Coordinates of C-alpha atoms and ligand atoms in Angstrom, one line a residue:
M1 CA 82.1 131.1 23.5
A2 CA 84.5 128.2 24.1
N3 CA 86.4 127.9 27.4
S4 CA 90.2 128.0 26.9
V5 CA 92.9 126.2 29.0
D6 CA 96.7 126.2 28.7
V7 CA 98.6 123.3 30.1
P8 CA 102.2 121.8 29.7
V9 CA 100.8 118.3 29.3
A10 CA 97.3 117.1 28.2
I11 CA 96.5 113.4 28.8
V12 CA 93.7 112.1 26.7
G13 CA 91.9 109.1 28.2
A14 CA 91.6 108.0 31.9
G15 CA 92.0 104.3 31.5
P16 CA 94.7 102.6 33.6
V17 CA 97.5 104.0 31.4
G18 CA 96.2 107.6 31.4
L19 CA 95.8 107.4 35.2
A20 CA 99.3 105.9 35.7
A21 CA 100.8 108.6 33.4
A22 CA 99.1 111.3 35.5
L23 CA 100.6 109.8 38.7
E24 CA 104.0 109.6 37.1
L25 CA 103.8 113.3 36.2
D26 CA 102.7 114.0 39.8
R27 CA 105.9 112.3 40.9
F28 CA 107.9 115.0 39.2
G29 CA 105.6 117.9 39.8
V30 CA 104.7 118.4 36.1
P31 CA 101.4 120.3 35.7
Y32 CA 98.8 118.5 33.5
Q33 CA 95.1 118.0 32.8
I34 CA 93.6 114.6 32.1
Y35 CA 90.5 114.4 29.9
E36 CA 88.1 111.4 29.6
E37 CA 85.0 111.2 27.4
D38 CA 83.0 109.0 29.7
E39 CA 81.1 110.1 32.8
G40 CA 83.3 108.1 35.1
L41 CA 85.9 105.4 35.2
S42 CA 85.3 102.2 33.3
T43 CA 83.3 99.5 35.2
K44 CA 84.6 96.7 32.9
P45 CA 86.8 94.2 34.7
K46 CA 89.0 93.6 31.5
A47 CA 92.7 93.3 32.7
G48 CA 93.0 91.3 35.9
T49 CA 96.6 90.4 36.3
I50 CA 99.1 93.0 37.7
L51 CA 102.7 91.9 37.3
P52 CA 105.6 92.7 39.7
R53 CA 107.1 95.5 37.6
S54 CA 103.8 97.3 37.5
L55 CA 103.5 96.9 41.3
E56 CA 106.9 98.6 41.6
I57 CA 105.7 101.5 39.4
F58 CA 102.4 101.8 41.3
G59 CA 104.5 101.8 44.6
L60 CA 106.6 104.8 43.5
E61 CA 103.4 106.5 42.3
G62 CA 101.8 106.1 45.8
A63 CA 99.0 104.0 44.5
L64 CA 99.8 100.6 45.9
D65 CA 98.0 100.4 49.2
G66 CA 94.5 99.8 47.8
I67 CA 95.8 97.4 45.1
L68 CA 97.5 95.2 47.7
R69 CA 94.6 95.4 50.1
E70 CA 92.0 94.4 47.6
G71 CA 94.0 92.2 45.2
L72 CA 94.8 88.5 45.4
R73 CA 98.6 87.8 45.7
F74 CA 100.2 84.6 44.5
D75 CA 103.6 83.4 43.5
E76 CA 103.0 80.3 41.3
V77 CA 101.6 80.0 37.8
H78 CA 100.7 76.5 36.4
F79 CA 101.1 75.2 32.9
I80 CA 98.9 72.0 32.6
D81 CA 98.7 69.5 29.8
R82 CA 94.9 68.8 29.5
P83 CA 95.1 65.4 27.7
S84 CA 97.4 63.9 30.4
D85 CA 96.2 66.2 33.2
K86 CA 99.8 66.7 34.3
V87 CA 101.4 70.0 35.5
L88 CA 104.1 70.4 32.9
T89 CA 105.9 73.2 34.7
R90 CA 105.3 75.8 37.4
M91 CA 106.5 79.3 37.0
L92 CA 107.5 80.7 40.4
M93 CA 107.9 84.3 41.3
S94 CA 110.0 83.5 44.4
P95 CA 113.3 83.6 42.4
M96 CA 112.5 87.4 42.2
A97 CA 112.6 87.8 46.0
D98 CA 116.1 89.2 45.8
E99 CA 115.1 91.6 42.9
T100 CA 112.0 93.3 44.1
R101 CA 109.8 94.1 47.1
Y102 CA 107.0 92.5 45.2
P103 CA 107.9 88.9 44.2
F104 CA 104.3 88.0 43.4
I105 CA 101.5 88.7 41.0
V106 CA 98.3 90.4 42.0
N107 CA 94.9 89.6 40.5
L108 CA 92.5 92.5 40.7
P109 CA 89.8 93.5 38.1
Q110 CA 90.9 96.5 36.0
S111 CA 87.9 98.5 37.3
D112 CA 89.1 98.1 40.9
L113 CA 92.7 99.0 39.9
E114 CA 91.5 102.1 38.2
R115 CA 89.6 103.1 41.4
S116 CA 92.9 102.7 43.4
L117 CA 94.8 104.8 40.9
M118 CA 92.0 107.5 41.0
D119 CA 92.2 107.5 44.8
A120 CA 95.9 108.2 44.6
L121 CA 95.3 111.1 42.2
V122 CA 92.6 112.6 44.5
N123 CA 95.2 112.2 47.3
N124 CA 97.5 114.3 45.2
G125 CA 94.8 117.0 44.9
R126 CA 94.1 116.1 41.3
T127 CA 90.9 115.4 39.3
V128 CA 89.9 113.9 36.0
Q129 CA 87.9 116.1 33.5
F130 CA 85.2 113.6 32.8
Q131 CA 82.7 114.1 29.9
H132 CA 85.4 115.7 27.7
K133 CA 85.5 114.0 24.3
L134 CA 88.4 114.9 22.0
E135 CA 86.9 116.1 18.7
A136 CA 89.8 117.9 17.0
M137 CA 93.6 118.4 17.2
V138 CA 96.2 120.4 15.4
Q139 CA 99.9 120.8 16.1
D140 CA 102.2 123.8 15.4
Q141 CA 105.9 124.3 16.3
D142 CA 105.2 125.3 20.0
G143 CA 102.4 122.9 20.9
C144 CA 99.0 121.4 20.1
R145 CA 95.5 122.8 20.1
L146 CA 92.8 120.3 21.2
Q147 CA 89.1 120.7 21.0
F148 CA 86.8 118.8 23.5
S149 CA 83.1 118.6 23.4
T150 CA 81.4 118.6 26.9
P151 CA 77.8 118.8 28.2
R152 CA 78.6 122.5 28.9
G153 CA 79.9 123.3 25.4
R154 CA 83.2 123.3 23.7
V155 CA 86.5 123.5 25.6
D156 CA 89.7 124.5 23.8
V157 CA 93.0 123.3 25.3
R158 CA 96.5 124.4 24.4
A159 CA 99.2 122.0 25.5
R160 CA 102.9 121.7 24.9
Y161 CA 102.8 117.8 24.9
I162 CA 100.0 115.3 24.4
F163 CA 99.9 111.9 26.0
A164 CA 97.5 109.8 23.9
C165 CA 96.1 107.2 26.3
D166 CA 92.8 106.9 24.5
G167 CA 92.8 103.2 23.9
G168 CA 92.9 100.8 20.9
K169 CA 90.7 103.0 18.7
S170 CA 92.7 106.1 19.6
T171 CA 91.3 109.4 18.1
V172 CA 94.7 111.0 18.6
R173 CA 96.4 108.3 16.6
H174 CA 93.8 108.8 13.9
F175 CA 94.5 112.6 13.8
C176 CA 98.2 111.9 13.5
N177 CA 97.6 109.4 10.6
I178 CA 99.6 106.7 12.4
P179 CA 98.8 103.2 11.1
M180 CA 98.7 100.1 13.3
E181 CA 100.9 97.3 11.9
G182 CA 100.3 93.6 12.6
V183 CA 97.4 91.2 12.4
T184 CA 94.0 90.6 13.9
H185 CA 93.6 86.8 14.3
P186 CA 90.5 85.1 12.9
E187 CA 90.1 83.2 16.2
R188 CA 88.4 85.2 19.0
F189 CA 88.4 84.8 22.8
L190 CA 85.5 84.1 25.1
V191 CA 86.0 85.6 28.5
A192 CA 83.4 84.4 31.2
D193 CA 83.2 85.3 34.9
F194 CA 81.7 82.9 37.5
E195 CA 81.2 82.5 41.2
V196 CA 82.3 78.9 41.7
D197 CA 84.4 77.0 44.2
L198 CA 87.4 75.8 42.2
D199 CA 89.6 75.8 45.4
R200 CA 87.9 72.8 46.9
R201 CA 85.3 71.3 44.5
V202 CA 87.7 70.0 41.8
G203 CA 90.2 67.2 41.6
R204 CA 93.2 69.4 41.6
Q205 CA 93.6 72.8 43.2
L206 CA 94.1 75.4 40.5
T207 CA 96.6 78.2 41.1
Y208 CA 95.3 81.7 40.7
L209 CA 96.6 81.7 37.1
S210 CA 96.6 78.4 35.2
Y211 CA 97.2 77.8 31.6
I212 CA 95.7 74.5 30.3
F213 CA 97.3 73.3 27.1
D214 CA 95.1 71.5 24.6
P215 CA 95.5 71.2 20.8
E216 CA 91.7 71.2 20.5
E217 CA 90.6 73.8 23.1
W218 CA 93.1 75.5 25.4
V219 CA 91.8 77.2 28.6
I220 CA 93.0 79.8 31.0
F221 CA 91.7 80.1 34.6
V222 CA 92.2 83.3 36.5
R223 CA 91.1 83.7 40.0
Q224 CA 89.9 87.2 41.0
P225 CA 89.2 88.2 44.6
S226 CA 85.5 87.3 44.4
F227 CA 85.1 85.4 41.1
W228 CA 86.8 83.1 38.7
R229 CA 87.6 84.0 35.1
F230 CA 87.6 81.5 32.3
L231 CA 89.1 82.2 28.8
I232 CA 88.7 79.9 25.8
P233 CA 89.2 80.4 22.1
V234 CA 86.3 80.7 19.7
P235 CA 87.5 79.3 16.4
E236 CA 86.9 81.3 13.2
G237 CA 83.3 80.8 11.9
A238 CA 82.1 79.0 15.1
P239 CA 78.9 80.2 16.6
E240 CA 79.1 82.2 19.8
P241 CA 78.8 79.8 22.8
T242 CA 75.7 80.3 25.0
R243 CA 75.9 80.6 28.8
E244 CA 74.9 77.0 29.1
D245 CA 77.7 75.9 26.7
V246 CA 80.2 77.8 28.8
V247 CA 79.0 76.3 32.1
T248 CA 79.2 72.8 30.5
K249 CA 82.8 73.6 29.3
V250 CA 84.0 74.7 32.7
R251 CA 82.5 71.6 34.3
R252 CA 84.1 69.4 31.7
V253 CA 87.6 71.0 32.1
V254 CA 87.6 70.6 35.9
K255 CA 86.0 67.1 35.6
N256 CA 83.0 67.8 37.9
E257 CA 79.7 67.5 36.0
S258 CA 77.6 68.7 38.9
L259 CA 79.8 71.6 40.0
P260 CA 77.5 74.5 41.2
I261 CA 78.3 77.6 39.1
R262 CA 76.8 81.1 39.3
F263 CA 77.2 82.8 35.9
L264 CA 78.2 86.5 36.2
D265 CA 79.2 87.9 32.8
M266 CA 80.7 87.0 29.5
G267 CA 82.1 88.7 26.4
I268 CA 83.8 87.8 23.1
Y269 CA 86.9 89.7 22.1
H270 CA 88.9 90.0 18.9
V271 CA 92.5 89.0 19.2
H272 CA 94.8 91.7 17.9
H273 CA 98.6 91.6 17.6
R274 CA 99.4 95.1 16.4
T275 CA 101.7 98.0 17.3
A276 CA 101.7 101.6 16.0
A277 CA 104.1 102.4 13.2
R278 CA 105.3 105.4 15.1
W279 CA 104.9 106.2 18.8
Q280 CA 105.7 109.9 18.5
D281 CA 104.4 112.5 16.1
G282 CA 106.0 115.9 16.9
R283 CA 104.7 116.7 20.4
V284 CA 102.2 113.8 20.5
F285 CA 103.1 110.5 22.2
L286 CA 101.1 107.3 22.0
L287 CA 100.8 105.1 25.2
G288 CA 99.1 101.9 26.2
D289 CA 96.5 100.4 23.8
A290 CA 96.8 103.5 21.6
A291 CA 100.3 102.3 20.8
H292 CA 100.0 98.5 21.1
L293 CA 97.3 95.8 21.0
I294 CA 98.5 92.6 22.6
T295 CA 96.5 89.4 22.9
P296 CA 95.1 89.1 26.5
V297 CA 96.6 85.6 26.8
G298 CA 99.8 86.7 28.5
G299 CA 98.1 89.4 30.7
L300 CA 100.6 92.0 29.2
G301 CA 98.6 94.7 27.4
M302 CA 97.9 97.0 30.4
N303 CA 101.2 96.0 32.1
T304 CA 103.1 97.1 29.0
G305 CA 101.2 100.3 29.0
I306 CA 102.0 101.1 32.6
Q307 CA 105.7 100.9 31.7
D308 CA 105.1 103.3 28.7
A309 CA 103.9 105.9 31.2
N310 CA 106.9 105.2 33.5
N311 CA 109.3 105.6 30.6
L312 CA 107.9 108.8 29.1
A313 CA 106.9 111.0 32.1
W314 CA 110.3 111.6 33.5
K315 CA 111.7 112.5 30.0
V316 CA 109.0 115.1 29.6
S317 CA 109.8 116.4 33.1
W318 CA 113.5 116.7 32.4
V319 CA 112.8 118.6 29.2
L320 CA 110.3 120.9 30.8
Q321 CA 111.9 121.4 34.2
H322 CA 115.6 120.5 34.0
G323 CA 116.8 121.8 30.7
A324 CA 117.2 118.4 29.0
H325 CA 117.5 118.4 25.2
E326 CA 114.2 117.6 23.4
D327 CA 116.1 114.7 21.7
L328 CA 115.6 112.8 24.9
L329 CA 111.9 112.5 24.0
A330 CA 112.8 110.6 20.8
T331 CA 114.2 107.7 23.0
Y332 CA 110.6 107.0 24.1
D333 CA 109.7 105.4 20.8
R334 CA 113.1 103.8 20.4
E335 CA 113.0 102.2 23.8
R336 CA 109.4 101.2 24.2
A337 CA 108.3 100.1 20.7
P338 CA 110.8 97.1 20.6
I339 CA 109.6 96.1 24.1
A340 CA 105.9 96.1 23.1
R341 CA 106.7 94.1 20.0
F342 CA 108.7 91.6 22.1
N343 CA 106.0 91.3 24.7
A344 CA 103.4 90.8 22.0
R345 CA 105.3 88.3 19.9
N346 CA 107.8 86.5 22.2
Q347 CA 105.6 86.4 25.3
A348 CA 101.9 86.6 24.5
E349 CA 101.8 85.1 21.0
R350 CA 104.3 82.4 21.9
N351 CA 102.2 81.5 24.9
R352 CA 99.2 81.1 22.7
D353 CA 101.1 79.0 20.1
V354 CA 102.5 76.7 22.9
M355 CA 99.1 76.2 24.4
R356 CA 97.5 75.0 21.2
M357 CA 100.4 73.1 19.6
K358 CA 99.0 70.4 17.4
S359 CA 102.0 68.3 16.2
P360 CA 102.5 65.3 18.6
L361 CA 106.3 65.5 18.1
K362 CA 106.4 69.2 18.9
R363 CA 104.2 68.6 22.0
I364 CA 106.6 65.9 23.3
A365 CA 109.6 68.4 22.8
R366 CA 107.6 71.1 24.5
N367 CA 106.7 68.9 27.5
V368 CA 110.3 67.8 27.9
L369 CA 111.5 71.4 27.7
L370 CA 109.0 72.6 30.3
G371 CA 109.8 69.7 32.6
W372 CA 113.5 70.8 32.4
M373 CA 112.5 74.4 33.2
D374 CA 110.7 73.1 36.3
R375 CA 114.0 71.7 37.6
S376 CA 116.5 74.3 36.4
E377 CA 117.2 77.2 38.8
G378 CA 118.6 79.3 35.9
L379 CA 115.6 78.8 33.7
Q380 CA 113.2 79.4 36.5
W381 CA 115.0 82.7 37.3
R382 CA 115.0 83.7 33.6
A383 CA 111.3 82.8 33.1
A384 CA 110.3 84.8 36.2
H385 CA 112.5 87.7 35.3
A386 CA 111.0 88.0 31.8
R387 CA 107.3 87.2 32.8
S388 CA 107.3 89.6 35.7
L389 CA 108.6 92.3 33.3
L390 CA 111.4 93.0 35.8
G391 CA 113.7 91.9 33.0
T392 CA 112.6 94.8 30.7
S393 CA 115.8 96.3 29.3
Y394 CA 116.3 99.3 27.1
K395 CA 119.4 98.0 25.4
P396 CA 120.6 99.8 22.3
A397 CA 120.9 96.3 20.7
G398 CA 117.2 95.5 21.2
P399 CA 115.0 93.5 23.5
P400 CA 116.1 91.0 26.2
P401 CA 117.6 87.6 25.3
G402 CA 115.5 84.5 24.9
L403 CA 114.9 82.1 27.7
L404 CA 117.6 79.6 26.6
D405 CA 120.3 82.1 25.6
G406 CA 123.4 81.8 27.6
L407 CA 124.8 78.8 29.5
S408 CA 123.8 80.2 32.9
A409 CA 120.5 78.5 32.2
V410 CA 122.0 75.1 32.8
R411 CA 124.9 75.8 35.1
R412 CA 124.4 76.6 38.7
F413 CA 122.7 80.0 38.5
T414 CA 124.3 83.3 39.3
R415 CA 122.5 86.6 38.5
P416 CA 124.0 88.2 35.4
P417 CA 125.7 91.6 36.1
I418 CA 123.6 94.6 35.2
T419 CA 124.3 96.5 32.0
A420 CA 123.2 99.8 30.5
G421 CA 119.4 99.7 29.8
D422 CA 118.6 97.1 32.5
R423 CA 116.2 97.8 35.3
V424 CA 118.3 98.1 38.4
P425 CA 117.3 95.4 40.9
D426 CA 115.8 96.7 44.2
G427 CA 117.4 96.0 47.5
K428 CA 118.0 97.3 50.9
I429 CA 120.8 99.8 51.6
W430 CA 121.5 101.7 54.8
G431 CA 121.3 105.5 54.5
P432 CA 123.2 108.3 56.2
D433 CA 120.4 108.4 58.8
G434 CA 121.4 104.8 59.8
R435 CA 118.1 103.4 58.6
A436 CA 117.5 100.8 55.9
H437 CA 116.1 102.2 52.6
W438 CA 115.0 100.6 49.4
L439 CA 117.2 101.5 46.5
H440 CA 114.3 102.2 44.2
D441 CA 113.0 104.9 46.6
L442 CA 116.2 106.8 46.0
V443 CA 115.2 107.4 42.4
K444 CA 111.7 108.6 43.2
P445 CA 112.7 112.3 42.7
G446 CA 115.3 111.9 40.0
F447 CA 118.6 110.5 38.7
V448 CA 120.8 108.8 41.1
A449 CA 124.5 107.9 40.7
L450 CA 125.8 105.0 42.8
L451 CA 129.5 105.4 43.2
F452 CA 131.2 102.1 44.2
V453 CA 134.4 103.6 45.6
D454 CA 136.1 103.3 49.0
P455 CA 135.3 106.6 50.8
R456 CA 138.6 106.3 52.8
S457 CA 140.4 107.1 49.6
R458 CA 138.9 110.6 49.8
P459 CA 137.3 110.7 46.3
S460 CA 136.7 114.1 45.0
I461 CA 133.3 114.5 43.4
D462 CA 132.0 117.6 41.5
P463 CA 128.8 119.1 42.9
D464 CA 125.6 117.4 41.6
P465 CA 123.9 119.3 38.8
D466 CA 120.1 119.9 39.1
G467 CA 118.2 116.6 38.9
L468 CA 121.0 114.3 40.0
M469 CA 122.0 113.0 43.5
T470 CA 125.3 111.1 43.9
Y471 CA 125.8 108.5 46.7
I472 CA 128.9 106.6 47.7
V473 CA 128.1 102.9 48.2
H474 CA 130.6 101.0 50.3
R475 CA 131.1 98.7 53.4
F476 CA 132.7 101.6 55.2
D477 CA 131.1 105.0 55.9
A478 CA 132.9 108.1 54.8
P479 CA 134.8 109.7 57.7
T480 CA 133.2 112.9 58.8
E481 CA 136.1 115.2 57.8
T482 CA 135.7 114.1 54.1
G483 CA 132.4 116.0 53.9
L484 CA 130.9 112.9 52.2
R485 CA 129.2 111.3 55.3
S486 CA 125.8 112.7 54.2
R487 CA 126.2 110.9 50.8
S488 CA 127.3 107.5 52.3
L489 CA 125.2 104.5 51.7
M490 CA 126.3 101.5 53.8
D491 CA 126.4 98.2 51.9
P492 CA 127.1 95.5 54.4
G493 CA 129.3 92.7 52.9
G494 CA 129.3 94.6 49.6
S495 CA 126.1 92.7 48.8
L496 CA 124.5 95.3 46.6
A497 CA 127.8 95.7 44.6
K498 CA 127.8 91.9 44.2
K499 CA 124.2 91.7 43.2
L500 CA 124.6 94.4 40.6
G501 CA 128.0 92.9 39.5
V502 CA 129.6 96.3 39.4
P503 CA 133.4 96.4 39.8
S504 CA 134.9 98.8 42.4
D505 CA 135.8 102.3 41.3
H506 CA 132.9 102.3 38.9
F507 CA 129.6 104.3 39.0
V508 CA 126.1 103.4 38.0
L509 CA 123.9 106.2 36.8
V510 CA 120.3 105.3 37.4
R511 CA 117.4 107.0 35.6
P512 CA 114.2 108.1 37.4
D513 CA 112.4 105.1 36.0
G514 CA 114.9 102.8 37.7
H515 CA 116.8 101.8 34.5
V516 CA 120.5 102.0 34.2
A517 CA 121.6 105.0 32.0
A518 CA 125.3 104.3 32.2
I519 CA 128.0 102.2 34.0
A520 CA 131.5 103.6 33.7
P521 CA 134.8 103.8 35.6
F522 CA 135.1 106.6 38.0
V523 CA 138.4 108.3 37.2
K524 CA 138.0 112.0 37.7
S525 CA 135.8 114.2 39.8
S526 CA 133.6 115.4 36.9
D527 CA 132.9 111.9 35.5
V528 CA 129.5 111.4 37.0
A529 CA 128.1 114.9 36.2
E530 CA 129.4 114.6 32.6
A531 CA 127.8 111.2 32.1
Y532 CA 124.5 112.7 33.4
K533 CA 124.7 115.7 31.1
R534 CA 125.6 113.6 28.1
F535 CA 122.7 111.2 28.8
T536 CA 120.0 113.8 29.3
G537 CA 121.4 116.3 26.8
V538 CA 121.3 119.0 29.4
S539 CA 124.4 120.6 27.8
E540 CA 124.7 118.8 24.5
A541 CA 122.7 116.5 22.2
I542 CA 122.1 112.9 23.5
P543 CA 124.3 110.3 21.7
E544 CA 122.7 107.6 19.6
A545 CA 123.7 104.8 22.0
H546 CA 123.9 104.6 25.8
I547 CA 127.3 105.1 27.4
I548 CA 128.7 101.8 28.7
Ligands
FAD1 C1 89.2 90.4 28.5 C2 90.5 91.1 28.6 C3 91.4 90.8 29.6 C4 92.6 91.4 29.7 N1 93.5 91.0 30.6 C5 94.6 91.7 30.8 C6 95.5 91.4 31.9 O1 95.3 90.5 32.7 N2 96.7 92.1 32.0 C7 97.0 93.1 31.1 O2 98.0 93.7 31.3 N3 96.1 93.5 30.1 C8 95.0 92.8 30.0 N4 94.1 93.2 29.0 C9 94.4 94.4 28.2 C10 94.0 95.7 29.0 O3 92.6 95.7 29.3 C11 94.3 96.9 28.1 O4 95.6 96.8 27.7 C12 94.1 98.2 28.9 O5 92.8 98.5 29.1 C13 94.7 99.4 28.2 O6 94.6 100.6 28.9 P1 94.6 102.0 28.2 O7 94.5 103.0 29.4 O8 95.7 102.1 27.3 O9 93.3 102.0 27.3 P2 91.7 101.9 27.8 O10 91.6 101.1 29.0 O11 91.0 101.5 26.5 O12 91.3 103.4 28.2 C14 91.2 104.4 27.2 C15 90.3 105.6 27.7 O13 90.3 106.6 26.8 C16 89.0 107.1 26.7 N5 88.8 107.8 25.4 C17 88.8 107.2 24.2 N6 88.6 108.1 23.2 C18 88.5 109.3 23.8 C19 88.3 110.6 23.3 N7 88.2 110.9 22.0 N8 88.3 111.6 24.2 C20 88.5 111.4 25.5 N9 88.6 110.1 26.0 C21 88.7 109.1 25.2 C22 88.1 105.9 26.9 O14 86.8 106.2 27.3 C23 88.9 105.1 28.0 O15 88.5 105.5 29.3 C24 92.9 92.5 28.8 C25 91.9 92.9 27.9 C26 90.7 92.2 27.8 C27 89.8 92.7 26.7

């Protein structure tokens, strides 16, 4: 007889996205089970670049210590023209120092990252159900029934919601009949790992992530803690390079024909550029590679998937635990699918096009533009904001603006004010206990409203509904007799208000994933609670667009 299990959420797949989704559910205390067909975590290094936004998310999930201890941090990416051997531009992460606690990229093989995520899960008293292969799935009005095969026989699971984190060949997606839209390129990628001294034994020092442009054969070098990774294209119909070919290519690119190299591993990958036609099917949600396949050129596939988990988990928690309307769940597809398409097309694909540009005229224009970017404070900020994924914004109007949109790119740079959908920048704020706190830590348990009013005016605020915490942010603490002292956040010099660009007598409602739900004037005592209820649908259906 089959074993039977009943859970609110079943996660299928324990890759990086399934593990991150589990940690996100732990953040909100949502019970779940995570099922993985393999005997243990993957040992393939695959993804190696963890971007600042993912670091922020792992930080809130309590999974960052091992990642920072074992990974290689760096704050500069190089774009090099191979024919002229010139650095065309540097992309610096330092302009993000006022935005995040983590203004750097971390290189760490995916297998080591997964181990750190697993350690955090174990720390939370959780475990993965390994050797559980999903074989069948049906949905009804109240939930889904899943059937897993295991070495000990069949296991039946009933779950209210399914998180499909089962990778590019997703079985769940197949059961839901959801097609993948997009293309698979005829060109493939070769990824080879070496032990080699590229820090001292080559003419120029390579940064830990270097893109080398070449119309004939572009190259990417990625430095991992104990090896170097080398990516090159394999043109359609070309024979697969041998180990010797690859070693020769590396030596040629770094211009050292006798460079000692110890070959570790290599693989050839197809380059997909596809997203699922739908990300939700009833009670089933697609996350990570199950929802999007992005070329590895930009190091975005896994990083995009981590944000999927961050976007979905709190919504499920609010429906299951805080009485939010189920319509809130439909915003997952609406918010995340355009971002994945943007990351695939405007970041990863554009990167690939720029690296292999053939037309000499276009290459001249590209090089001039990149040289300009190197010198422009505004463009550097925009590039870092977009590339770090700190610029991810769930605007009703669609994905973030292009690099060159807006004159701030050329004028002396000031940070644009936040608007609904943006990720709120992190920063220090002094709490009622007198100590400095990070703004993002305040949203760890739920929604936060930041009320930019002068507490000396004795503002009247309705009691917070379940799931919301309201704070007053100002240069002056609330006097004790106002009863607001315990909600006072001290903002010396009004620097947080300036950074966010929020006018006084307004409030900012921040979601548990750190994105802005609403910015609105604070006129009457019920304004904040009403905005929260309207956004989550706790008392009524969620409106089509965000409140601004
Ligand atoms: C060479 C290379 C380099 C890359 N570099 C980067 C990078 O630098 N940065 C980046 O962001 N991305 C990168 N990527 C992409 C990244 O590896 C993927 O986006 C990432 O692995 C997706 O994670 P996932 O959890 O969605 O899926 P997966 O990692 O594929 O995990 C899916 C899991 O589901 C399990 N599963 C599948 N079917 C079932 C079933 N029926 N029942 C139970 N379990 C099942 C699988 O065993 C697996 O463990 C790279 C990819 C490659 C190939």
